[in-house]
Coordinates of C-alpha atoms in Angstrom, one line a residue:
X1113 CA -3.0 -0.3 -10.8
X1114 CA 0.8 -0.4 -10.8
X1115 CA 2.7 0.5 -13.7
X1116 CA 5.6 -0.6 -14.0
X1117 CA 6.5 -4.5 -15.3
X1118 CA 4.5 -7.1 -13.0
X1119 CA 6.0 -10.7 -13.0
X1120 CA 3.8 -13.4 -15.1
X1121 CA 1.6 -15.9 -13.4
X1122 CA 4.1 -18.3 -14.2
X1123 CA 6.8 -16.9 -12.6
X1124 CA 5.4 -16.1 -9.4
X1125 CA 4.3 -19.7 -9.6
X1126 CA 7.5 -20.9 -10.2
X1127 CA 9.1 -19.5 -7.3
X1128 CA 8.1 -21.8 -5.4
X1129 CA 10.3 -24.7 -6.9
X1130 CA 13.1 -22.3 -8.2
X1131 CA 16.4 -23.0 -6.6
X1132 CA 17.8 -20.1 -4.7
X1133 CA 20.6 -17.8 -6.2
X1134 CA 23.1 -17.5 -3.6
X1135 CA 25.0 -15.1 -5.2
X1136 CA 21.4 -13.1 -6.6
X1137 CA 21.0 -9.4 -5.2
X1138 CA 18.7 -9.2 -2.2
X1139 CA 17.4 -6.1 -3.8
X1140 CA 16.0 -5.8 -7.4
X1141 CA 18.6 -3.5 -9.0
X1142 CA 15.7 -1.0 -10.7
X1143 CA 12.1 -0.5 -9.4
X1144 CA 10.4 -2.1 -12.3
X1145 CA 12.1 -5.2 -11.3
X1146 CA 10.1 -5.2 -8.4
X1147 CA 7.0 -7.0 -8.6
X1148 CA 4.6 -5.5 -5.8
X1149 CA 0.9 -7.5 -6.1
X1150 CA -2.0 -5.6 -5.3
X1151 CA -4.5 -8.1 -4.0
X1152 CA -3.8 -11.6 -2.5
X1153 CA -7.1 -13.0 -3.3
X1154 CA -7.7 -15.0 -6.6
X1155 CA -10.7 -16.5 -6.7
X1156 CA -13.4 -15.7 -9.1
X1157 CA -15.6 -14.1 -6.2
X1158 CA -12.5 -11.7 -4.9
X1159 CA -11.8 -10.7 -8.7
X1160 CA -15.0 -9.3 -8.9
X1161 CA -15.0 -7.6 -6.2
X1162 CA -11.6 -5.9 -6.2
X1163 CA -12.8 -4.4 -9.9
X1164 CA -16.0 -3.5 -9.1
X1165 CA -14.2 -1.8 -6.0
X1166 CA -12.1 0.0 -8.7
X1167 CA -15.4 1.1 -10.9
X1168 CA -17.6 2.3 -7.7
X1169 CA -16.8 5.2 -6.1
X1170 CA -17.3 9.0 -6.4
X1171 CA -18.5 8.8 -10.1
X1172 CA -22.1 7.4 -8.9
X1173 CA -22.7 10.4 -6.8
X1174 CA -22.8 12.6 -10.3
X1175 CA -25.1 10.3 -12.3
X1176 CA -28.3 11.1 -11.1
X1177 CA -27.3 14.8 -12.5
X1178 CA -26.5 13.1 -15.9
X1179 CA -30.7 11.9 -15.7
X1180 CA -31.2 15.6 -15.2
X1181 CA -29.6 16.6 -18.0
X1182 CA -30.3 13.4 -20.8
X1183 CA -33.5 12.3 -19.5
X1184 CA -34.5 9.4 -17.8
X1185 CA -34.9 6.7 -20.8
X1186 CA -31.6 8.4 -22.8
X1187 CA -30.1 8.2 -19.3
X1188 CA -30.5 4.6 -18.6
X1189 CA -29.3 4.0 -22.5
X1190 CA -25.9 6.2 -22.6
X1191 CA -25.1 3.9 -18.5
X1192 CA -25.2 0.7 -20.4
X1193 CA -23.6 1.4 -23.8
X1194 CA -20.8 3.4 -22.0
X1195 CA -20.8 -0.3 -20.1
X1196 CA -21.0 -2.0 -23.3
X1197 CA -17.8 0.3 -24.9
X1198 CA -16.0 -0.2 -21.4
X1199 CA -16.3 -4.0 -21.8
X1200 CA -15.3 -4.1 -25.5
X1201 CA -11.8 -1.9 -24.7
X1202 CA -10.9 -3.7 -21.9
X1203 CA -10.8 -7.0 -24.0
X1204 CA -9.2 -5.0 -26.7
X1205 CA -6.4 -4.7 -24.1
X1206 CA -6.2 -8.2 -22.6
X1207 CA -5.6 -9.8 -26.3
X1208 CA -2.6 -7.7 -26.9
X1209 CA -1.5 -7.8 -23.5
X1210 CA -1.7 -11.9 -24.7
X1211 CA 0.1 -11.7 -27.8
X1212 CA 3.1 -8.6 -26.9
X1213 CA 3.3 -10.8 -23.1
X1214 CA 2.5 -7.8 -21.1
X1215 CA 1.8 -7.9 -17.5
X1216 CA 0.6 -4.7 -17.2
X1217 CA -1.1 -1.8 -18.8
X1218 CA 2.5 0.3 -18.9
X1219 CA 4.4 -2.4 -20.2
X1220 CA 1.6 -2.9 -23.2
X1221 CA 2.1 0.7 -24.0
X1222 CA 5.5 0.1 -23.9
X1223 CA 5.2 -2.8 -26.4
X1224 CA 3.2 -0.8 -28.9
X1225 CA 4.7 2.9 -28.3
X1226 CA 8.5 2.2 -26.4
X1227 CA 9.0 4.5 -23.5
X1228 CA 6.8 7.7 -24.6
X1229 CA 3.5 5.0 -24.6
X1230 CA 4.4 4.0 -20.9
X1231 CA 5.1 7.8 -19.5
X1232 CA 1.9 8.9 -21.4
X1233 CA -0.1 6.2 -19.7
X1234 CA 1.8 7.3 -16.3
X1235 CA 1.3 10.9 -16.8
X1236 CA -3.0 10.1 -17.5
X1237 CA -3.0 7.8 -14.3
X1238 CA -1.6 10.8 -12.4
X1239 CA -4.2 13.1 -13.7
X1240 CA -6.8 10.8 -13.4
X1241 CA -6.6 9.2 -10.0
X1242 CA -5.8 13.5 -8.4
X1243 CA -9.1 14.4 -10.0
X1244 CA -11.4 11.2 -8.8
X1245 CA -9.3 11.8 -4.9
X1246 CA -10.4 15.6 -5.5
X1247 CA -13.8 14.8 -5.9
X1248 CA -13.7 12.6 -2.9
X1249 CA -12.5 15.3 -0.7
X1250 CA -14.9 17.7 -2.1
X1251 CA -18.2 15.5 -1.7
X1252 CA -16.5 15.0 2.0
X1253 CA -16.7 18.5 2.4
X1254 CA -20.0 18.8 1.3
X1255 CA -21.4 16.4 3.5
X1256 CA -19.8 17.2 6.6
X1257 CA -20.1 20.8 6.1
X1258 CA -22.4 22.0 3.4
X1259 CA -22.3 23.2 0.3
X1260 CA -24.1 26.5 -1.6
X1261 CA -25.3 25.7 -5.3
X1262 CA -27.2 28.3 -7.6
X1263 CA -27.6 31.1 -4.3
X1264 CA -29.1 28.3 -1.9
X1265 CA -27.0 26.7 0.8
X1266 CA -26.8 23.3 1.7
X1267 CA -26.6 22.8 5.4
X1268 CA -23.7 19.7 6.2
X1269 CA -24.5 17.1 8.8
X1270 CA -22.0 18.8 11.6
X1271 CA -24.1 22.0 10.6
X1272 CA -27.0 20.8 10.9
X1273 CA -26.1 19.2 14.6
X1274 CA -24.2 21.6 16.3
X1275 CA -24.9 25.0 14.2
X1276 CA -22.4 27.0 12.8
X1277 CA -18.5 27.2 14.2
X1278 CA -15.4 28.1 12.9
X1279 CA -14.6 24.1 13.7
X1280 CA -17.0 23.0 11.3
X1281 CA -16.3 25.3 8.6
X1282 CA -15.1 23.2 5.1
X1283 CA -11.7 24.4 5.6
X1284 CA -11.0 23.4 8.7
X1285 CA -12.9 20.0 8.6
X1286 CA -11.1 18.8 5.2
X1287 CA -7.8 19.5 7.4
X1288 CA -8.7 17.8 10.4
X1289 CA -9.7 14.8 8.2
X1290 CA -6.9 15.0 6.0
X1291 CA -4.5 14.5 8.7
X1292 CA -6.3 12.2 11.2
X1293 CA -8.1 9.6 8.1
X1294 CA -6.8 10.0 5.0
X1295 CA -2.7 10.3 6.1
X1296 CA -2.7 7.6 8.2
X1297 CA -4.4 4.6 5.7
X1298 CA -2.3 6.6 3.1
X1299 CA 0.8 5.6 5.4
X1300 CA 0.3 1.5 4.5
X1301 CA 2.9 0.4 1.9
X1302 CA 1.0 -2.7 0.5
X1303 CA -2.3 -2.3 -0.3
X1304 CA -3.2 -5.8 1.1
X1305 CA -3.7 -3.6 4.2
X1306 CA -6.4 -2.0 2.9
X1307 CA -8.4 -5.1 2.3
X1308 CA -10.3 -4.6 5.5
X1309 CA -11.3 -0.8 4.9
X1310 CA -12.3 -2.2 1.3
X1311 CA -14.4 -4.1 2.3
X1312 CA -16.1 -2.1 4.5
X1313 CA -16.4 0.9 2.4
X1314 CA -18.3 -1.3 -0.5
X1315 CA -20.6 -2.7 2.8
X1316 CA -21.6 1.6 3.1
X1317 CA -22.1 2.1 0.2
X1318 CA -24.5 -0.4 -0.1
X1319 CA -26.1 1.5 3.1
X1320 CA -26.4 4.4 1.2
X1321 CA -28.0 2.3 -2.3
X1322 CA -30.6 0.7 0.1
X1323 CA -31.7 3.5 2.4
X1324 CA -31.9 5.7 -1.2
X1325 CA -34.4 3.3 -2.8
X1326 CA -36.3 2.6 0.8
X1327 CA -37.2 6.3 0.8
X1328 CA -37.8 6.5 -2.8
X1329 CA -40.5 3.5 -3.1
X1330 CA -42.1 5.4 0.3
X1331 CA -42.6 8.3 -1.4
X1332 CA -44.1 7.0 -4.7
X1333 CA -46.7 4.8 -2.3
X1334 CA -48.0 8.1 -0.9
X1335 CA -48.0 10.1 -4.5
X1336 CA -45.8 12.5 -3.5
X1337 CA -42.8 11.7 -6.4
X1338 CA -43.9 13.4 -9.5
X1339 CA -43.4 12.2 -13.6
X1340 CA -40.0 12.4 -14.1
X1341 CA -38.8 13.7 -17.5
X1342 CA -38.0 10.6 -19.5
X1343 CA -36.0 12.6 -23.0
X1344 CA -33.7 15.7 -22.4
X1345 CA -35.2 19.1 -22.7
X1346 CA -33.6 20.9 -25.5
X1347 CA -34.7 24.3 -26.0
X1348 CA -31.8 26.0 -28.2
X1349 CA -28.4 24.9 -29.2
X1350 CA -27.1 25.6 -25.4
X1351 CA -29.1 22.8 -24.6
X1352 CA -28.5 20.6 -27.4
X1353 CA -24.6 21.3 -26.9
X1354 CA -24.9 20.4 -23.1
X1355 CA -26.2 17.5 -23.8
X1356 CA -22.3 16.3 -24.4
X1357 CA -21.3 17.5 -20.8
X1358 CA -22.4 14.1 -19.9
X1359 CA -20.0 11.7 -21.6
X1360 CA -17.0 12.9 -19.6
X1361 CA -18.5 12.1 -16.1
X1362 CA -20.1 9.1 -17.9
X1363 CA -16.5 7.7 -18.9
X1364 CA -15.2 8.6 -15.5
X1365 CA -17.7 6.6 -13.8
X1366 CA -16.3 2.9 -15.3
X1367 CA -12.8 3.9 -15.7
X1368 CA -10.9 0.7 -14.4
X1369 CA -8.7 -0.4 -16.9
X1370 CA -5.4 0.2 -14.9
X1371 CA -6.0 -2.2 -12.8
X1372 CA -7.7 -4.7 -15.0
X1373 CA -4.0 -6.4 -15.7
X1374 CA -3.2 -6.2 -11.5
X1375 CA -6.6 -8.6 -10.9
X1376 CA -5.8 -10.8 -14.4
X1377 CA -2.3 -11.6 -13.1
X1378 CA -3.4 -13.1 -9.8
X1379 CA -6.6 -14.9 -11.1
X1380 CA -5.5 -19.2 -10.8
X1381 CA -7.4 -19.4 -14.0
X1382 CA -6.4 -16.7 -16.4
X1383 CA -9.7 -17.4 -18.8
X1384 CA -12.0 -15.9 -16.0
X1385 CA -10.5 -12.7 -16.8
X1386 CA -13.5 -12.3 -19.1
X1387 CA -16.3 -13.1 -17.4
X1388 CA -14.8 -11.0 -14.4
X1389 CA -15.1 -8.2 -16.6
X1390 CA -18.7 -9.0 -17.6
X1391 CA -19.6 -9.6 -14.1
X1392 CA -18.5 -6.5 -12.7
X1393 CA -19.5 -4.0 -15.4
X1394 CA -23.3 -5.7 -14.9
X1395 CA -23.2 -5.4 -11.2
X1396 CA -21.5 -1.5 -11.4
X1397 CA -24.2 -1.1 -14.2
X1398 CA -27.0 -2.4 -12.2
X1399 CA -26.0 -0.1 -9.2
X1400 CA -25.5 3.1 -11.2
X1401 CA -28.4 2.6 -13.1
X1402 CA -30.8 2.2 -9.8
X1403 CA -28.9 5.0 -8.3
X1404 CA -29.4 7.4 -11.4
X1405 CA -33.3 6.5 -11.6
X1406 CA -34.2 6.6 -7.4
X1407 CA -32.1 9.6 -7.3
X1408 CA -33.5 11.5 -10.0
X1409 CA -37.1 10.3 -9.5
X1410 CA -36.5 11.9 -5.6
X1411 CA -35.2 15.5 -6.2
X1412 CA -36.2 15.6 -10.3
X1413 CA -34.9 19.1 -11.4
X1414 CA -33.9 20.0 -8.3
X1415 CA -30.5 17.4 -8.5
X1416 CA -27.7 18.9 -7.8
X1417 CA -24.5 17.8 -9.2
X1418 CA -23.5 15.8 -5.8
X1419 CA -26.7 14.3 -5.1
X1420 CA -25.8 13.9 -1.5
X1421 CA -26.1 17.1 -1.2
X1422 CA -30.2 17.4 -1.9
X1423 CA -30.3 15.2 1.5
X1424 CA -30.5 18.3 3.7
X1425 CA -34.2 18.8 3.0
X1426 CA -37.3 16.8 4.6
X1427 CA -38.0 14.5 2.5
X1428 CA -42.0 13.7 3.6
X1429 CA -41.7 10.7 5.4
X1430 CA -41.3 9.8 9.0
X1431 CA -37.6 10.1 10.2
X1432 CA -36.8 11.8 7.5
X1433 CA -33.8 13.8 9.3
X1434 CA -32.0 10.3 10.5
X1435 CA -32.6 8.7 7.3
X1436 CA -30.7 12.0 5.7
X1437 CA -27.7 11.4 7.9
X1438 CA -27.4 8.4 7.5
X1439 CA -27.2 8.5 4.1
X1440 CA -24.4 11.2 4.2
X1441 CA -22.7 10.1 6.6
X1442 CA -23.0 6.5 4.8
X1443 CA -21.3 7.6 1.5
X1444 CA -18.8 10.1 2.9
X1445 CA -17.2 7.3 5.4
X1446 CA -16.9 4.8 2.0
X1447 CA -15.2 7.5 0.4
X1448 CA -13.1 8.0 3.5
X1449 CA -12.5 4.5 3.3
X1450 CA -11.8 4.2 -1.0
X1451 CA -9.4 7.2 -0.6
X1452 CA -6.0 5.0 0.3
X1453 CA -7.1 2.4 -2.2
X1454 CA -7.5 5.2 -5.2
X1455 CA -4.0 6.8 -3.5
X1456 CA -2.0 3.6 -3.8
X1457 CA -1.5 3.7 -7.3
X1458 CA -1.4 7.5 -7.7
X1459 CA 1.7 7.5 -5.4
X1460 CA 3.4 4.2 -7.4
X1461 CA 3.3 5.5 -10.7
X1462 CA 4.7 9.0 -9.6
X1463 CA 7.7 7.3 -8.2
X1464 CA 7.5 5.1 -11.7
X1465 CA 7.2 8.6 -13.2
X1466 CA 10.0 10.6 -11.4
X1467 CA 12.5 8.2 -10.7
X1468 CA 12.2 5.3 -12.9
X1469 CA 15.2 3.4 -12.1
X1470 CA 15.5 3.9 -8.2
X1471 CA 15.3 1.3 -5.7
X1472 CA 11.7 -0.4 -5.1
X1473 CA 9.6 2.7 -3.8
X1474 CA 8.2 0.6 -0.6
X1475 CA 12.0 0.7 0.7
X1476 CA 12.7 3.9 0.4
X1477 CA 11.3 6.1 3.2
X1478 CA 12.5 8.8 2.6
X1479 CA 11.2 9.4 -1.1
X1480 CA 7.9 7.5 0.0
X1481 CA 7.1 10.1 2.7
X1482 CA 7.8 13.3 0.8
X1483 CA 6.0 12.2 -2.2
X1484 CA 3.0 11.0 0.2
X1485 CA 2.7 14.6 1.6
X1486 CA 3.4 16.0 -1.6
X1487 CA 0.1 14.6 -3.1
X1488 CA -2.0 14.8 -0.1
X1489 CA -1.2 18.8 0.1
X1490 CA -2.2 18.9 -3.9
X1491 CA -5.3 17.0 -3.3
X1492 CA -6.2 19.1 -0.4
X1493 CA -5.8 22.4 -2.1
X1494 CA -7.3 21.2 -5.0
X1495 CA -10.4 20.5 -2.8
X1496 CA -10.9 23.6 -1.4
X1497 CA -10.3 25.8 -4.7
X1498 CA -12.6 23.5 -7.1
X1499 CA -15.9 24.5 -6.6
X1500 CA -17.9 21.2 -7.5
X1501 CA -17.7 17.6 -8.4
X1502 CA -19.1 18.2 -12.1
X1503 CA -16.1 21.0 -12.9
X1504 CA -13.4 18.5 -11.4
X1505 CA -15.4 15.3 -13.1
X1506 CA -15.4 17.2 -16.7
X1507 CA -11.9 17.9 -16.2
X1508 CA -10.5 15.0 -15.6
X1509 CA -13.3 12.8 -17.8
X1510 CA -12.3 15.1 -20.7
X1511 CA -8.7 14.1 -20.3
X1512 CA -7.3 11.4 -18.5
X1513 CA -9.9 9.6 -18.1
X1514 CA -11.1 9.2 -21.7
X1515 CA -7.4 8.4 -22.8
X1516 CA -7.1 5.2 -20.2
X1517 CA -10.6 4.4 -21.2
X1518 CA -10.8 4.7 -24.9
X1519 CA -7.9 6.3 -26.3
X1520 CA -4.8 4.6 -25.5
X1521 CA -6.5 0.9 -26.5
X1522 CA -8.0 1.9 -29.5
X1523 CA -4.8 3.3 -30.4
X1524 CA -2.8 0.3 -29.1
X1525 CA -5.3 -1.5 -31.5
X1526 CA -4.7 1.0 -34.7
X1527 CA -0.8 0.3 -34.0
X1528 CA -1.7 -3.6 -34.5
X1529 CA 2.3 -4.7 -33.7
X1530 CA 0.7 -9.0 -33.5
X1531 CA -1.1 -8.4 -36.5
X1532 CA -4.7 -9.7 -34.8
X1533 CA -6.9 -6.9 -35.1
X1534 CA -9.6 -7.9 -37.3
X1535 CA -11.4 -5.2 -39.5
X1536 CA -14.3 -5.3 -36.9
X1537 CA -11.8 -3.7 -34.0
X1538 CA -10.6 -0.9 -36.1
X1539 CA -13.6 0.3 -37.4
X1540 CA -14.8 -0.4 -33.5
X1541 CA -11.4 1.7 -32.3
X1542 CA -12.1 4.7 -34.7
X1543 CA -15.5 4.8 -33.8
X1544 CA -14.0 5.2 -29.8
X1545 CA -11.5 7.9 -30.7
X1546 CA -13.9 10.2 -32.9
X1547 CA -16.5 9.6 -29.9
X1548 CA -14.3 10.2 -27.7
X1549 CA -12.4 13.3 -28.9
X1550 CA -15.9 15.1 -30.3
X1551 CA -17.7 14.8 -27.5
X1552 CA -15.3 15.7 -24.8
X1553 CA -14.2 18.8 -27.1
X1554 CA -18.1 20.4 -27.0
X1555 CA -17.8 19.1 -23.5
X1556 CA -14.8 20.9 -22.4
X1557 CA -16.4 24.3 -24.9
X1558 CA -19.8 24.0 -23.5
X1559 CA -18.2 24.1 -19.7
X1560 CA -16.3 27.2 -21.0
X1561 CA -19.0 29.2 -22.2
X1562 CA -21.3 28.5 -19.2
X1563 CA -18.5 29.5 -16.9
X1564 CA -17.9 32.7 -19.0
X1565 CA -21.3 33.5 -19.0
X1566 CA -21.7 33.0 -15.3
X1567 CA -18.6 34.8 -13.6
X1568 CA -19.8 38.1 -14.5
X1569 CA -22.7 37.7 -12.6
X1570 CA -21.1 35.4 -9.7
X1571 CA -21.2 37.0 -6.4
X1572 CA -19.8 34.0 -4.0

């Protein structure tokens, strides 16, 4: 996820039989000379997992409102080509990285656009990663304390056990967890650290996958899930238009391609970088895709936008109030646990960002604690003025997120400075930019006029 210049394989390799400089700096004179590795595994097995850990996370949470919306069957369709079109930039990006030498994805933006490419790609990281954090917070918040969606609250699982306080008000409990959870694994200044918490937070999430299907296959035994709608309903051009709401949260959910080049450089084998790729877009894919359909065919039309949030409600079946908590309280301690790892890079590249030729960030404490409290404050306020996951997801999917995703390597591609883009890739890159710049443009108008229309009326 870093930015700034990573060494090659080859050089970290050759350290090892390099003689020492004794009149070398102990300190690299600028930050970019600093290499700062991510992850220390490199097998095939950790590769996957450290990307699919980068895919996973809030964006699954928002899908089965996207079945809502498009429809089981054009549902299911849009998750695997958005897979398809993830898989087919990202190895857009790792042949030029090949042919300019680039280590990361800054210093291939760099290569094909000099310094405005890399603070573009800097700036979209920043954007991207606050919103995604945001959402975190906010599906925190909604878990632990509830949530009210179209004049119906949502009772949170500390609601729902001890009633309401002041202490358990959304407020107060994004505070207390702000400064007792997420400051202190935001405190780590590798995130090798974090490898443990990682792991763990993928092993919950599983938790809540499994417990989520469990009670959906219980309810279809006993006939009490109906038909879900298969094609979207459109009724009049609002409808039709929403339709394109969609793509934003769609693109948000397999954005991963700034730390694509972080896993690559690590891997013993370089050539596995591909099948990686493949590997963990299917397994993402396959988790998204039974999340989407067990989530939708649970609550149908009465999804809500954080589907965690329809698990305040008897669901039928026996235990039906342990199997809700546990499900909540599943998927809000994985995102607990993601925070720090979606935080590291946020915090490196606005260092990379503001002071781009300071000493490495990780030795300067100073700078690394204010800009530390600095983000954690904007990601807290954001939380608690941002009233759902699908306003903060359209955002950022309609901006960042489609620029690191399909944007900037289509573009990186159209720029062509090796000369090996076949005619295939730039009719496959144009296709990705109009896509990507239609759709998010009805996206970010259709969000308008719906909110337009609805403040007038909105009493909360």
């Amino acid at each position: 996820m870093t930015i700034g210049n990573i060494p090659s394989k080859k050089e970290r390799k050759s350290r090892r039989t390099k003689p020492v400089d004794e009149n070398a700096p102990l300190l690299p004179k600028r930050q970019e000379d600093a290499g700062f590795d991510e992850f220390n595994g490199a097998s095939f097995t950790g590769a996957v997992f450290n990307l699919s850990t980068t895919i996973v996370g809030a964006g699954i949470m928002a899908l089965p409102a996207t079945m809502k919306v498009l429809g089981l069957v054009l549902g299911v369709a849009m998750i695997i080509f958005m897979a398809f079109l993830t898989e087919a930039s990202i190895e857009l990006l790792l042949r030029f990285s090949r042919a300019g030498k680039s280590a990361s994805y800054g210093g291939l933006m760099g290569d094909a656009f000099g310094k405005t490419g890399r603070i573009l790609l800097q700036a979209a990281v920043l954007v991207n990663n606050i919103g995604v954090l945001i959402v975190y917070m906010i599906i925190i918040g909604d878990v632990l304390s509830g949530t009210s969606s179209s004049g119906a609250h949502h009772t949170g699982v500390l609601e729902g056990w001890f009633g309401e306080h002041w202490w358990n008000a959304r407020a107060f409990v994004l505070l207390i967890t702000t400064l007792f959870i997420f400051s202190p694994l935001a405190c780590f200044k590798r995130i090798d650290s974090l490898s443990y918490t990682s792991a763990l937070s993928v092993a919950l999430a599983v938790v809540f996958l499994v417990i989520t299907v469990g009670i959906t296959i219980v309810k279809l035994i006993n006939g009490s899930i109906a038909m879900p709608r298969l094609m979207p309903d459109v009724t009049d051009m609002t409808s039709f238009w929403k339709l394109f709401t969609t793509v934003p949260v769609l693109v948000t959910a397999f954005i991963c391609h700034y730390n694509v080049h972080s896993i690559d450089n690590e891997l013993e084998d370089s050539t596995q970088i591909k099948p990686v790729v493949r590997t963990a877009l299917a397994l993402c894919s396959t988790v998204y895709i039974m999340t989407s359909i067990f989530g939708f065919l649970l609550f149908g039309d009465a999804t809500l936008d954080d589907v965690l949030a329809n698990f305040d409600m008897d669901l039928g079946i026996p235990y039906s109030s342990l199997l809700n908590d546990a499900v909540r309280v599943s998927y809000a301690a994985h995102l607990m646990l993601v925070f720090p790892i979606v935080f590291f890079p946020l915090r490196l590249n606005l260092d990379g960002l503001l002071f781009p030729s300071a000493q490495p960030f990780h030795q300067a404490n100073t700078r690394f604690a204010l800009i530390t409290i600095g983000l954690i404050t904007t990601i807290f306020l954001g939380a608690n003025f941002i009233p759902s996951i699908w306003d903060a997801f359209q955002f950022t999917g309609a901006t960042a997120a489609v620029c690191l995703g399909f944007i900037f390597p289509a573009s990186i591609t159209l720029r062509d400075r090796h000369n090996i883009a076949t005619k295939r890739d730039k009719i496959l890159c144009i296709f990705m930019i109009v896509l990507a710049v239609f759709s998010n443009a009805v996206a970010i108008y259709s969000d308008a006029y719906a909110l337009i229309k609805r403040n007038p009326s909105h009493s909360e």
